[in-house]
Each structure stands twice: as structure tokens, then as C-alpha cells.
GROMACS .gro file of C-alpha atoms in nm:
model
  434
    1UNK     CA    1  23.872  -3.862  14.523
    2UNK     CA    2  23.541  -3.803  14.438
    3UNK     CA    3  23.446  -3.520  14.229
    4UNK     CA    4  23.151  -3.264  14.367
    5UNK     CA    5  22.934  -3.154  14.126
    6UNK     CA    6  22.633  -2.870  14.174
    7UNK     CA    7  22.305  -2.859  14.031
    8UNK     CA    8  22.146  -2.490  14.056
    9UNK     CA    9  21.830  -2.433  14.108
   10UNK     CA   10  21.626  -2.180  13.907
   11UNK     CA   11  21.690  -2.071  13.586
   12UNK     CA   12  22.052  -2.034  13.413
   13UNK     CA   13  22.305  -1.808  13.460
   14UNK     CA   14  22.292  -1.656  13.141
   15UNK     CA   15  21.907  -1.537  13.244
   16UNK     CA   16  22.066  -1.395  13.537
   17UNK     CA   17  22.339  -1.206  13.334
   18UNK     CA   18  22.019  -1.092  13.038
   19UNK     CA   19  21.830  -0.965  13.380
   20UNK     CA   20  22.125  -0.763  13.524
   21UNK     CA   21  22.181  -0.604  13.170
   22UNK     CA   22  21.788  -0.488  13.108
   23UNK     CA   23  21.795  -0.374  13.502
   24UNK     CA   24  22.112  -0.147  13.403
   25UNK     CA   25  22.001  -0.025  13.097
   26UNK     CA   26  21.642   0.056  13.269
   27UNK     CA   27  21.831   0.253  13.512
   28UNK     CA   28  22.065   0.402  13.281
   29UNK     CA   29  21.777   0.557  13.124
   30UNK     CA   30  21.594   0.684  13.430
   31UNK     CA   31  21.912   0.833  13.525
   32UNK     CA   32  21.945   1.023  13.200
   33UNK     CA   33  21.560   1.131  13.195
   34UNK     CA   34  21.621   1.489  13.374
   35UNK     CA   35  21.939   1.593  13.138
   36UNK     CA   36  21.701   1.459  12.864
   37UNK     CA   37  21.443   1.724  12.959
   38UNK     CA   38  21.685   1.968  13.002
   39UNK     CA   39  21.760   1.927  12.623
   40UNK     CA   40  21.432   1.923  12.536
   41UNK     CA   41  21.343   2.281  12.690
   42UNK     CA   42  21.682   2.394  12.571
   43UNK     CA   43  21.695   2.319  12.239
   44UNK     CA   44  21.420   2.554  12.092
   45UNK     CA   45  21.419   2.903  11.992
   46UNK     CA   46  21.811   2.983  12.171
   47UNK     CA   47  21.885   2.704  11.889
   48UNK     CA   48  21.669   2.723  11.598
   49UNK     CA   49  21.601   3.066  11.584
   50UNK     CA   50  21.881   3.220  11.748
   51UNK     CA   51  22.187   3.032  11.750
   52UNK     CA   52  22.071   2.995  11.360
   53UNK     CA   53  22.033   3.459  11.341
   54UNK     CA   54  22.414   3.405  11.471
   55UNK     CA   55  22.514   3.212  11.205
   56UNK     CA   56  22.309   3.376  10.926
   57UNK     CA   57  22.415   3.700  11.025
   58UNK     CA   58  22.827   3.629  11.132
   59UNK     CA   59  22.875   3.354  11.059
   60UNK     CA   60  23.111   3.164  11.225
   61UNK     CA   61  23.209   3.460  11.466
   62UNK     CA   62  22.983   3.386  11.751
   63UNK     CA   63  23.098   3.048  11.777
   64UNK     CA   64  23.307   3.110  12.071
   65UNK     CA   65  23.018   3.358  12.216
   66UNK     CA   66  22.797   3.048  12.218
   67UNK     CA   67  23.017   2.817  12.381
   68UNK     CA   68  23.086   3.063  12.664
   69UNK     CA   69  22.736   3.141  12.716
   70UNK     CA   70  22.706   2.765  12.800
   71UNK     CA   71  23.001   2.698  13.012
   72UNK     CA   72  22.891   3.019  13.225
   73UNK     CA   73  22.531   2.901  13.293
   74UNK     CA   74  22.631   2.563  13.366
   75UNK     CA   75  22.732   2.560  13.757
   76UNK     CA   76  22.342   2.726  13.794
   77UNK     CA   77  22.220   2.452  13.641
   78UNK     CA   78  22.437   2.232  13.784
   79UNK     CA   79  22.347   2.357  14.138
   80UNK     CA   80  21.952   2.256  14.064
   81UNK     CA   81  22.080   1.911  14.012
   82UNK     CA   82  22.278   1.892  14.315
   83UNK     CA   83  22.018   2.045  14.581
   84UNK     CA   84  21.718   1.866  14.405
   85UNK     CA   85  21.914   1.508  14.441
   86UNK     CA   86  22.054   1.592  14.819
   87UNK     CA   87  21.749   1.750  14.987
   88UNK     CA   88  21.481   1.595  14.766
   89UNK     CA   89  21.315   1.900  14.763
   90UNK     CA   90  21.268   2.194  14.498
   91UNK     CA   91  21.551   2.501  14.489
   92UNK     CA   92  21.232   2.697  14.593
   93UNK     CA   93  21.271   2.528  14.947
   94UNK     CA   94  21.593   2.660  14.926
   95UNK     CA   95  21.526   2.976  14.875
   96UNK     CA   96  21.258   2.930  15.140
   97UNK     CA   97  21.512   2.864  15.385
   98UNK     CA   98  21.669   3.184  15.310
   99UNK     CA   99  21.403   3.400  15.397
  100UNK     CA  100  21.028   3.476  15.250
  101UNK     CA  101  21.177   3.736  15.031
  102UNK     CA  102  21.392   3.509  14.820
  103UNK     CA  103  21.048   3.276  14.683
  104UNK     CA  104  20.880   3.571  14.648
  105UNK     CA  105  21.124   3.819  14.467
  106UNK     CA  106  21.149   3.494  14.232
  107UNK     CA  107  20.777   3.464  14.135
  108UNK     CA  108  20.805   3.851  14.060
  109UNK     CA  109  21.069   3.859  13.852
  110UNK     CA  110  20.964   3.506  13.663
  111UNK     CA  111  20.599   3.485  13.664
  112UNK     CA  112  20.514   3.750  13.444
  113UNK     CA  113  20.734   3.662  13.196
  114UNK     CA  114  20.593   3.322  13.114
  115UNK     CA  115  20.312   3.389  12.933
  116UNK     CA  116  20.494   3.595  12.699
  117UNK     CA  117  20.826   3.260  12.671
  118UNK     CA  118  20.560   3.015  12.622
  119UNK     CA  119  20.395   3.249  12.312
  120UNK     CA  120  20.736   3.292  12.181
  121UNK     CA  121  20.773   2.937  12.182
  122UNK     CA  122  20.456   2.845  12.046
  123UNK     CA  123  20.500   3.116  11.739
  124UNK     CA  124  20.793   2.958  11.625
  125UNK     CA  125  20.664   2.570  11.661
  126UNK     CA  126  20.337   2.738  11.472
  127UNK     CA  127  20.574   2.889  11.149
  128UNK     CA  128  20.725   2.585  11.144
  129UNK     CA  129  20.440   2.369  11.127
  130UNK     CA  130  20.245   2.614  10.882
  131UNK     CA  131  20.554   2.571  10.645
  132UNK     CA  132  20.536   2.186  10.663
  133UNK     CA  133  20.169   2.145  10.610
  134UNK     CA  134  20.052   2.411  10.379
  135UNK     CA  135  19.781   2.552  10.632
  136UNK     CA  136  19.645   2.918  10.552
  137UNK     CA  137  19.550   2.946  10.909
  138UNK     CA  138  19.731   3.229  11.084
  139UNK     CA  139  20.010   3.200  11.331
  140UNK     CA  140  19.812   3.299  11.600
  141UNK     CA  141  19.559   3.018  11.562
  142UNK     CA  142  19.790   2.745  11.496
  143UNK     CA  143  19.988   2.827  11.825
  144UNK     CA  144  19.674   2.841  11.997
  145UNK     CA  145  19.525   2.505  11.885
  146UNK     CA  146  19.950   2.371  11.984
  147UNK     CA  147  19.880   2.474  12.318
  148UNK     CA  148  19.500   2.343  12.337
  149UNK     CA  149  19.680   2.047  12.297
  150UNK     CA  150  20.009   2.033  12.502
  151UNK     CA  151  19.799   2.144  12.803
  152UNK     CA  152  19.574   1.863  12.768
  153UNK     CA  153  19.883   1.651  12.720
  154UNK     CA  154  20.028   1.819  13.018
  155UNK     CA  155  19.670   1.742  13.237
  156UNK     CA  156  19.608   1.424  13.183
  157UNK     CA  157  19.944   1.268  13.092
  158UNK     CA  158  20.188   1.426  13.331
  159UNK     CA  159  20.553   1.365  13.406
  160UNK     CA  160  20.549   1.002  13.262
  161UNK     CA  161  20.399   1.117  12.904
  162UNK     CA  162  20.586   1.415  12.929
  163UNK     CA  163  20.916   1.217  12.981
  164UNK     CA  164  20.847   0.976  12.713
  165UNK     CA  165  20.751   1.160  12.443
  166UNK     CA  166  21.049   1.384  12.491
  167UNK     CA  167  21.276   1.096  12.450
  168UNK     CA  168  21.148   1.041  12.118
  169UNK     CA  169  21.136   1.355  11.963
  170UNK     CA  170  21.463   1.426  12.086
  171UNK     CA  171  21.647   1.137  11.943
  172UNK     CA  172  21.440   1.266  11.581
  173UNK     CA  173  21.627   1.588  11.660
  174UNK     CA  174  21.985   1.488  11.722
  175UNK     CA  175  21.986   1.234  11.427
  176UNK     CA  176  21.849   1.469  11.177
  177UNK     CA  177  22.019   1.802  11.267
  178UNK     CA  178  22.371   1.634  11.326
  179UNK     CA  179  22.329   1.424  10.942
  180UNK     CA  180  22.226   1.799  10.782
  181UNK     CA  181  22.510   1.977  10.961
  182UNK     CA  182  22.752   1.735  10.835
  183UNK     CA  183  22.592   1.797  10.471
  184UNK     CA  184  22.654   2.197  10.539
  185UNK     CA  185  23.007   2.165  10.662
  186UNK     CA  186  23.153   2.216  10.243
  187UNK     CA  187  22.916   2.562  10.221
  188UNK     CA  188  23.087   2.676  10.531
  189UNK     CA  189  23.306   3.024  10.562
  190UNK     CA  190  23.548   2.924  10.796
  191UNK     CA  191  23.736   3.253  10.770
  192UNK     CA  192  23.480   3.396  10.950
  193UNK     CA  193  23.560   3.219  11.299
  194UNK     CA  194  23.827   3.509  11.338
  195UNK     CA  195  23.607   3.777  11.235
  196UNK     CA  196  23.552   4.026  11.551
  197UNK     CA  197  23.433   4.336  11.348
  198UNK     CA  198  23.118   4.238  11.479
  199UNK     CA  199  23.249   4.398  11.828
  200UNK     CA  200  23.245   4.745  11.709
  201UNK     CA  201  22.829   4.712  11.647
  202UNK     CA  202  22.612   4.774  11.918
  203UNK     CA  203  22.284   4.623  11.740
  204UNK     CA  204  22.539   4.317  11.761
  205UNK     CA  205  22.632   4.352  12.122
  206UNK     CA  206  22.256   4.363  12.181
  207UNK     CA  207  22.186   4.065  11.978
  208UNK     CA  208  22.412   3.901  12.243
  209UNK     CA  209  22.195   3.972  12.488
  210UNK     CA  210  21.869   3.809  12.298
  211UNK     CA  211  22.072   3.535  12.224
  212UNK     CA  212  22.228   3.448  12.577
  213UNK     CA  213  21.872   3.507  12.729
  214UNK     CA  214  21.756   3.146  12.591
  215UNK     CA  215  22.097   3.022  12.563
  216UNK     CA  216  22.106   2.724  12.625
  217UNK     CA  217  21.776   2.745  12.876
  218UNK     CA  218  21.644   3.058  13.066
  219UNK     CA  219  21.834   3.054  13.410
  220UNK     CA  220  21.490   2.991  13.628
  221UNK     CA  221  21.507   2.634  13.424
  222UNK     CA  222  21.767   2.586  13.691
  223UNK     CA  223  21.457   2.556  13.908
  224UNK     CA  224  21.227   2.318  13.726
  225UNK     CA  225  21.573   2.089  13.695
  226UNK     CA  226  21.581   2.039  14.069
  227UNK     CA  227  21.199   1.924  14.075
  228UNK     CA  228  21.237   1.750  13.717
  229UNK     CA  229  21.531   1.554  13.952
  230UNK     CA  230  21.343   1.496  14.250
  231UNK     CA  231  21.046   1.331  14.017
  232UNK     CA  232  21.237   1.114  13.848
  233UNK     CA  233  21.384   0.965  14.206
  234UNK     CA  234  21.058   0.965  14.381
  235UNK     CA  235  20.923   0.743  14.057
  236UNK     CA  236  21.199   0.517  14.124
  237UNK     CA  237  21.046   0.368  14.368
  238UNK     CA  238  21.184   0.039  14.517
  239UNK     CA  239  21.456   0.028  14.262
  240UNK     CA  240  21.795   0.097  14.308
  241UNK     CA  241  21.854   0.517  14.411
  242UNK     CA  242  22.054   0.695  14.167
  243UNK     CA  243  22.335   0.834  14.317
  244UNK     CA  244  22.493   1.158  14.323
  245UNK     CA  245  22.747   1.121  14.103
  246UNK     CA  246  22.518   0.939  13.828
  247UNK     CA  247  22.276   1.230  13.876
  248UNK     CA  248  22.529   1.476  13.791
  249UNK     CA  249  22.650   1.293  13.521
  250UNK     CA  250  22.368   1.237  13.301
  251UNK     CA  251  22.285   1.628  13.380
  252UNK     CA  252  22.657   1.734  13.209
  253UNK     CA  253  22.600   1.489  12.960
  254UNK     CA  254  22.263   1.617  12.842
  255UNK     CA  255  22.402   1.974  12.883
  256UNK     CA  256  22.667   1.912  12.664
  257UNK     CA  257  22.458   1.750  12.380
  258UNK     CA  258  22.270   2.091  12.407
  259UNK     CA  259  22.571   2.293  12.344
  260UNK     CA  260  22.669   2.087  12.073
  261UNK     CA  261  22.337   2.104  11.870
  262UNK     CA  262  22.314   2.478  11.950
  263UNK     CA  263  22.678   2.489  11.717
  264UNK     CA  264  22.538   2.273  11.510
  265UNK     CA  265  22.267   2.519  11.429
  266UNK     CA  266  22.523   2.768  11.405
  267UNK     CA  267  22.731   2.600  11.177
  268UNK     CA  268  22.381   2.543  10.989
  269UNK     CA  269  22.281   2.929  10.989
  270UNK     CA  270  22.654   2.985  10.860
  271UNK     CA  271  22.678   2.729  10.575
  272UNK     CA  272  22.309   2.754  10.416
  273UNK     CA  273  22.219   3.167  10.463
  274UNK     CA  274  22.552   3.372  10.535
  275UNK     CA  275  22.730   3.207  10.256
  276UNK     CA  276  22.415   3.288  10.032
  277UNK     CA  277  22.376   3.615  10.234
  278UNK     CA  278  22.063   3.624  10.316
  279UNK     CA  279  21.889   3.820  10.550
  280UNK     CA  280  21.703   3.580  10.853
  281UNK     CA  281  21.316   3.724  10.768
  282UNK     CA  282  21.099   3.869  11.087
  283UNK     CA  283  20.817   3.649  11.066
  284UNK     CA  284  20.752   3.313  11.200
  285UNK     CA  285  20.644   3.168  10.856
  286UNK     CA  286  20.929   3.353  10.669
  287UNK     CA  287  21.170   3.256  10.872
  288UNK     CA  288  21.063   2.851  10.880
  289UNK     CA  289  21.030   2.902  10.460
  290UNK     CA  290  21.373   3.076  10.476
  291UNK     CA  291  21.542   2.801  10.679
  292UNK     CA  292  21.389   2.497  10.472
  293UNK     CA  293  21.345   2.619  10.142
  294UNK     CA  294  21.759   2.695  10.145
  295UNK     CA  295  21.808   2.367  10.273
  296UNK     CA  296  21.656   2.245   9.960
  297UNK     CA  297  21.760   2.512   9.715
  298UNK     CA  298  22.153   2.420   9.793
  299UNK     CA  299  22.176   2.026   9.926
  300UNK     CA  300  21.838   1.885   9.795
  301UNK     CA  301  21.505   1.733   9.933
  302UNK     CA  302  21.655   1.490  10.161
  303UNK     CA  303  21.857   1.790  10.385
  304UNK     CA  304  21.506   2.001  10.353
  305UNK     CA  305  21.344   1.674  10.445
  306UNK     CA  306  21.541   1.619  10.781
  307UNK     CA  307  21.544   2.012  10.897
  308UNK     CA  308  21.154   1.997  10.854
  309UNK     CA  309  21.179   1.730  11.085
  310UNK     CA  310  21.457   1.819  11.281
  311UNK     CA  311  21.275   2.154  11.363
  312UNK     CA  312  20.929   2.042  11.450
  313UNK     CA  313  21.147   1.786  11.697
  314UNK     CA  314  21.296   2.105  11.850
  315UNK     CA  315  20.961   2.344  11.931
  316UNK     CA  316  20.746   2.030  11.992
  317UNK     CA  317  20.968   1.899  12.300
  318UNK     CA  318  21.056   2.300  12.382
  319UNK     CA  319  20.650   2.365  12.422
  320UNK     CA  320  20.598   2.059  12.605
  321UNK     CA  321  20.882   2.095  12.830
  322UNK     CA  322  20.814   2.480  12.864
  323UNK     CA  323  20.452   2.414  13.003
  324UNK     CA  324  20.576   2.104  13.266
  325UNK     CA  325  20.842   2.348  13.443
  326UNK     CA  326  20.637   2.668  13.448
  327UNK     CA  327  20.359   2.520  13.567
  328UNK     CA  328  20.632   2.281  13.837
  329UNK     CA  329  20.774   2.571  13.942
  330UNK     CA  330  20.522   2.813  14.038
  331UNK     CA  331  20.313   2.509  14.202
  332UNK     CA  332  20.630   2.497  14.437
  333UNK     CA  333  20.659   2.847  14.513
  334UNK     CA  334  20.318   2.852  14.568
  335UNK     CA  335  20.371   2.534  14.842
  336UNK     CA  336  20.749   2.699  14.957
  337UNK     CA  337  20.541   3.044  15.025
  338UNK     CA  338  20.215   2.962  15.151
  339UNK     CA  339  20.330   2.621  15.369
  340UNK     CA  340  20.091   2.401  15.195
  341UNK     CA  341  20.212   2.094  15.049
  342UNK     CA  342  19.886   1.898  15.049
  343UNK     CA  343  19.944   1.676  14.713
  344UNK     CA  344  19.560   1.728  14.652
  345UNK     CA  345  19.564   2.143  14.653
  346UNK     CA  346  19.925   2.109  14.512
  347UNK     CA  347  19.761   1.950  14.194
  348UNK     CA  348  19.457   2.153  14.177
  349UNK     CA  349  19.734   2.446  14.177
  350UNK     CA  350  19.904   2.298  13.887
  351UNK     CA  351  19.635   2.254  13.639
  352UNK     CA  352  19.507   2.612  13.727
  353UNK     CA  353  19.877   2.711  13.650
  354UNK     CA  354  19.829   2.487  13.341
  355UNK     CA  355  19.548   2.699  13.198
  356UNK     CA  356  19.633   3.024  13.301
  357UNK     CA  357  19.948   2.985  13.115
  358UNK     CA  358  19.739   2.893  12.832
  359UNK     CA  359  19.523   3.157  12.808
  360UNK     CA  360  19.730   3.468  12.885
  361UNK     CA  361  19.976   3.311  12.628
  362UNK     CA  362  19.699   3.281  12.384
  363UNK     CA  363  19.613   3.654  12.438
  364UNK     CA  364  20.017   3.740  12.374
  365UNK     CA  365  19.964   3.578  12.066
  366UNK     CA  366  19.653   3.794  11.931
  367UNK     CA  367  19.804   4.112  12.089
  368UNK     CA  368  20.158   4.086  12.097
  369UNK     CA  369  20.272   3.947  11.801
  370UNK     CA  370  20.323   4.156  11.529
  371UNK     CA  371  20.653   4.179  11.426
  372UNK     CA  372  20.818   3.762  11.507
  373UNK     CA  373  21.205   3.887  11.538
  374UNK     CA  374  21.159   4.139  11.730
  375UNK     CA  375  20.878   3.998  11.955
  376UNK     CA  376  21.132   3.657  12.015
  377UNK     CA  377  21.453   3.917  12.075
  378UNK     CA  378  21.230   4.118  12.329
  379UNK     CA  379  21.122   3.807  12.540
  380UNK     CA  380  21.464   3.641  12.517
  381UNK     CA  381  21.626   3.967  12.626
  382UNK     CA  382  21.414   4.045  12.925
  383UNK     CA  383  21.448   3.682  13.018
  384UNK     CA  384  21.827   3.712  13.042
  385UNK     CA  385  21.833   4.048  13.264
  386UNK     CA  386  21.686   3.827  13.533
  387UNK     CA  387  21.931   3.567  13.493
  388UNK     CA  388  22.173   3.722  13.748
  389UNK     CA  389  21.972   3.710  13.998
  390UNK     CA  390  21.809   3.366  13.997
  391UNK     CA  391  22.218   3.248  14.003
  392UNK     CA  392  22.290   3.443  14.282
  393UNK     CA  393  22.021   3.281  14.457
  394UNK     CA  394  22.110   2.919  14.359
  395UNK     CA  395  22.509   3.042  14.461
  396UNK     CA  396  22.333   3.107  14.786
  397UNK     CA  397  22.151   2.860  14.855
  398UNK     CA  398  22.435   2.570  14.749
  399UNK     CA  399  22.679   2.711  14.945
  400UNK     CA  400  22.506   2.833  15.262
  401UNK     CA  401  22.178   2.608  15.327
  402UNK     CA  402  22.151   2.248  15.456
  403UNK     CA  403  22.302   2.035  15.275
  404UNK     CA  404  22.564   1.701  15.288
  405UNK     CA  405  22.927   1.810  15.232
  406UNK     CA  406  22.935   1.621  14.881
  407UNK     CA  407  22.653   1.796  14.711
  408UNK     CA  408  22.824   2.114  14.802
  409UNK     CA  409  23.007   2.218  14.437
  410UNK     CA  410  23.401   2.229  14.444
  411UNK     CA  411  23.568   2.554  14.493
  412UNK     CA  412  23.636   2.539  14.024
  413UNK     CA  413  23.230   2.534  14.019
  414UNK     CA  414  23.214   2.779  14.274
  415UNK     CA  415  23.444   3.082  14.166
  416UNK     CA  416  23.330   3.012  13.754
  417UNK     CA  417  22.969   3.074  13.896
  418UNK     CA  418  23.045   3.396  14.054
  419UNK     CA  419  23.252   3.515  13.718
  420UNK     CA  420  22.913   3.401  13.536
  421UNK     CA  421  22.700   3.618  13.768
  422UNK     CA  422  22.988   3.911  13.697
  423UNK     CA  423  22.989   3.867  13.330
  424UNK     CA  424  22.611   3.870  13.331
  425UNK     CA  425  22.557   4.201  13.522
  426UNK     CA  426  22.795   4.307  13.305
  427UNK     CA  427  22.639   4.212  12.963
  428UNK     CA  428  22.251   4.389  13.127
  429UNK     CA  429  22.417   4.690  13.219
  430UNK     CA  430  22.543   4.689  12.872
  431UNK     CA  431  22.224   4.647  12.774
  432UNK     CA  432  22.058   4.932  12.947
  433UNK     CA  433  22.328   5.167  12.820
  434UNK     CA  434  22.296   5.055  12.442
   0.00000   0.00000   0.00000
């Protein structure tokens, strides 16, 4: 019998095999771009300044505090993922479909509070780079030139820079604050992780509510997530869609990297100033000096060496980030509210957002900041008494407006989000009373 034999065509099979791998790990990527920027906004002052206080101050104690701040924000967040990927729109156009009221009692609650975030953020990125270089310029100037600068970057670059650069700062930041928490772990108290005498302060119980504010991500980041999802599928393009479930896992995956760094800084705050018992100082600059100078005091250049650099990581992609979704955000609810979705005026609208932001967060700066701890525990407690709200409205809108039966969340999702909402009413009536 004679034996058949095949000549292909084209190149070999093992080019075939090298193109389906890069075409997988290119979509991998784009897949895991919105959790990515998720961790980039999160990780900033709820990590390096706060979730660092908690560990300076209680060490260990607020370790399970942290962990179920994050698991009760996450169906929000979650929820942005879910309605951005099924409706392709923004969680404003949700709230749109709701009534008027709902996009409008959001910009009143939110918008005035973003000049004063984006300051916060900018102070802290501006002690830590004024630690690092050596400048004599104040605080207020440094943070000013920062966001000269991430504006521009924000103009002209966009999503695309925005995205990239954020990817690279980010993987700076989980190498080097993993490698100096591991070099920590020895200096650690680990008694303290069943200390609860802390429940009997109430400038502790109000702590709790500065540090849940930013903790992991104000709860309106819940709205830039759906429109940082619905960019990264309309730049997709011809490729192959992302689907649902891909979506929502690189979103948990990111999230949980951002819960894990926040302990990390925890355990960080713990092993390098409670065990030394120091006091966290109230300025920007102090506070950077405090942080790195420790770090080489007790473990040496090389762990001062990669918090420098892990903490410039943090506030540079936090700023960046920061300016992208308030800027997103409010260009939507201006489109969701006024009915114009013109991509010409839409853009015009951003960039005016852009340097508005700038400006009235430059003026927070000069007039605002005088005292740093204070000034970051007022903006990341006024932050988290609108958090309620902003879930209630994404609980709304999941569960009630148009949507395909699998991007509705399960009924687990659905009754932890209304305990969140509880247990945050809770904690800002708390608040109000203390």
C-alpha cells in the first residue's frame, strides 16, 4: 500500500504554536490591565501612610480590621466590573437609568471632594520625593510641579500611557515592598495580633474610619473601574473579546494583590516603628524620613534602598491613576446628565476636568495643608462617609437595571454587599457620635 505523505504549506507548526502563545499572553495582559489600575489607585496613601499609622501605632492588631475592610468593599467594586463589561457603558449610565437624581446626588457628594484626594495624594508623593532627593523646596511646590506634570501626562498621553506606565511602576512596587517585608518579618511583635485594647479608644475607633476611607480605594473608584473596563475592551479592537468571567478574574486578582501589599505595609509599620516605638510624625517630609531612615537604621541600606523605591512606585501610579478616574468619571456624569456623548465635547470636557483638578488641588495645597496627618485623616474620613451611598447605588443598579442574567452577582455577593453597606452606616454614625 502506498504511504500518503503531506507537505504543508506556510510556515511550521512550531511558528504556529510561538504565535498562539504571544496572542495569549498579549491578551492575558489586556485582560489584567483594569485590576492593574485598580492597584495602582489603591495602593497609595490607604497603604503607605495608613495601613503603615496601623502598624506603627498597634501593631499587629488591625490586621484583621484591614482584611475586612477589603472583603466588604469588594462586591462594589466588583459590581463596576460586571456592569462596565455587560452594558459597555459607565455605572453613571446606570445610575442614569435610575432616575436624574442618582448622577446628580453622585457629582455632589464626590466632586467636591477631589480636589482636596488628589492634594492629599500629591503631599505624600511630594515628602517622599523631597526625602529621596535632598530638595529644600517646600511640599507645596513639589506637589504642584508633580501635578504640572501628571496632567500633561494625562493630556497628551491618555489611557495607553497611563496604562503602561502603571504596569511598570507597579511591578517596582510589589518586588520591592514584598523583599523588605520579608526582611521585617524577625522585628515583628506577633503578640500583638490578639491585642483588642485598642477597642476601648475612641481616637482609635476614629482612626478606623480614616483608614477604611482609602482602604483599599475610595468607593466612587467603583465608578472609574467600570469605564477603566469598558476602555480596555473598546481598545481591543478586532481581537478576541474578553469575556466575563476573564474580566472578573483579573479584577479579584488585582484586588487581592492590593490587600496583600496593604498587610504588607502593615506588617512593615509593625516590625520597623512599633517595635522601636515610635511615634508616625505629622508631616509629609517627617513621615517619608521616619519611614526610610528606620528602614536603614535597623536592616541596612539595601531595605532603605527598596522602600525609597517601593514608595515613590506607590504615590507615582496613585497620582496618575487618581487624575485618569476623576477626570473619567465626572466627563461621564457630565455625558449621563446632560445627554451629550459627542466624543469631541466629551474630550474637551475632560481636559477642562484635567486642569480644574489641577488648580483647585494646587490651591488645597497652599491653603490647606498645614498640619500632613491630620489634613490626610480629614480627607480619607470624609471620603469614607460617602462610601455608603455610592454602594447602595451600585447594589441598585446591579440588581435592578438592564442587564444579562450572568452579570447579575450571585445571591453570596449580594447579601455580603448589603452587610458592607450596614457595617458602613454603622462605622459613620460612629463617627458622628465620637
Amino acid at each position: 500500500m502506498e504511504r500518503l505523505t503531506f507537505q504543508a504549506d506556510g510556515p511550521p507548526l512550531s511558528a504556529y504554536r510561538g504565535a498562539i502563545l504571544v496572542t495569549n499572553r498579549t491578551h492575558f495582559w489586556h485582560v489584567l490591565g483594569p485590576g492593574l489600575l485598580f492597584s495602582g489607585a489603591a495602593v497609595g496613601i490607604s497603604h503607605l501612610v495608613q495601613a503603615t499609622r496601623a502598624g506603627a501605632l498597634f501593631g499587629l492588631a488591625l490586621v484583621g480590621i484591614i482584611i475586612l475592610i477589603n472583603a466588604a468593599k469588594y462586591p462594589s467594586f466588583r459590581f463596576g466590573v460586571d456592569y462596565g463589561h455587560a452594558a459597555r457603558k459607565s455605572l453613571l449610565a446606570g445610575y442614569r437609568e435610575l432616575g436624574l437624581w442618582a448622577p446628580i446626588l453622585f457629582c455632589v457628594i464626590i466632586f467636591p471632594m477631589i480636589p482636596i484626594i488628589i492634594a492629599a495624594i500629591s503631599a505624600t508623593t511630594a515628602g517622599i520625593i523631597a526625602v529621596i532627593t535632598g530638595t529644600t523646596l517646600g511640599i507645596p511646590v513639589i506637589a504642584s510641579l508633580l501635578l504640572a506634570l501628571a496632567a500633561a501626562l494625562m493630556i497628551f498621553g491618555g489611557f495607553g500611557w497611563l496604562d503602561r506606565i502603571n504596569r511598570v511602576l507597579l511591578a517596582f512596587l510589589i518586588v520591592s515592598t514584598i523583599a523588605t517585608t520579608i526582611l521585617v518579618l524577625p522585628r515583628v511583635e506577633w503578640g500583638t495580633l490578639a491585642d483588642f485594647g485598642w477597642t476601648e479608644n475612641s481616637a482609635a475607633l476614629l482612626f478606623l474610619v480614616a483608614l477604611a476611607g482609602f482602604m483599599p480605594n475610595p468607593m466612587d473608584v467603583s465608578v472609574a473601574q467600570s469605564l477603566w473596563t469598558v476602555e480596555s475592551e473598546t481598545r481591543m479592537g478586532e481581537r478576541e473579546p474578553t469575556t466575563l468571567g476573564e474580566a472578573r478574574a483579573a479584577f479579584t486578582t488585582g484586588y487581592v494583590l492590593t490587600a496583600i501589599l496593604a498587610l504588607c505595609f502593615c506588617i512593615m509599620g509593625a516590625g520597623v516603628m512599633h517595635s522601636n516605638a515610635v511615634t508616625p510624625a505629622s508631616d509629609a517630609v517627617g513621615f517619608a524620613t521616619q519611614v526610610i531612615g528606620l528602614y536603614r537604621e535597623t536592616l541596612g541600606e539595601t531595605a532603605a534602598f527598596l522602600a525609597s523605591i517601593a514608595a515613590l512606585s506607590v504615590m507615582l501610579t496613585t497620582v496618575l491613576a487618581a487624575f485618569d478616574a476623576s477626570a473619567r468619571v465626572f466627563t461621564s456624569a457630565y455625558s449621563e446628565i446632560a445627554d451629550r456623548h459627542e466624543a469631541s465635547e466629551t474630550r474637551r470636557v475632560f481636559v477642562g476636568l484635567i486642569v480644574f483638578f489641577s488648580v483647585t488641588a494646587m490651591a488645597a495645597l497652599f491653603f490647606l495643608l498645614s498640619d500632613f496627618r491630620s489634613f490626610i485623616d480629614f480627607t480619607t474620613s470624609i471620603v469614607f462617609l460617602s462610601a455608603p451611598i455610592v454602594a447602595t447605588l451600585n447594589h441598585v443598579v446591579i440588581t435592578r437595571c438592564e442587564l444579562p442574567d450572568d452579570a447579575r452577582p450571585g445571591p453570596v455577593l449580594r447579601y455580603l454587599n448589603i452587610l458592607a453597606i450596614g457595617l458602613m452606616l454603622t462605622l459613620a454614625v460612629s463617627y458622628f457620635l465620637l
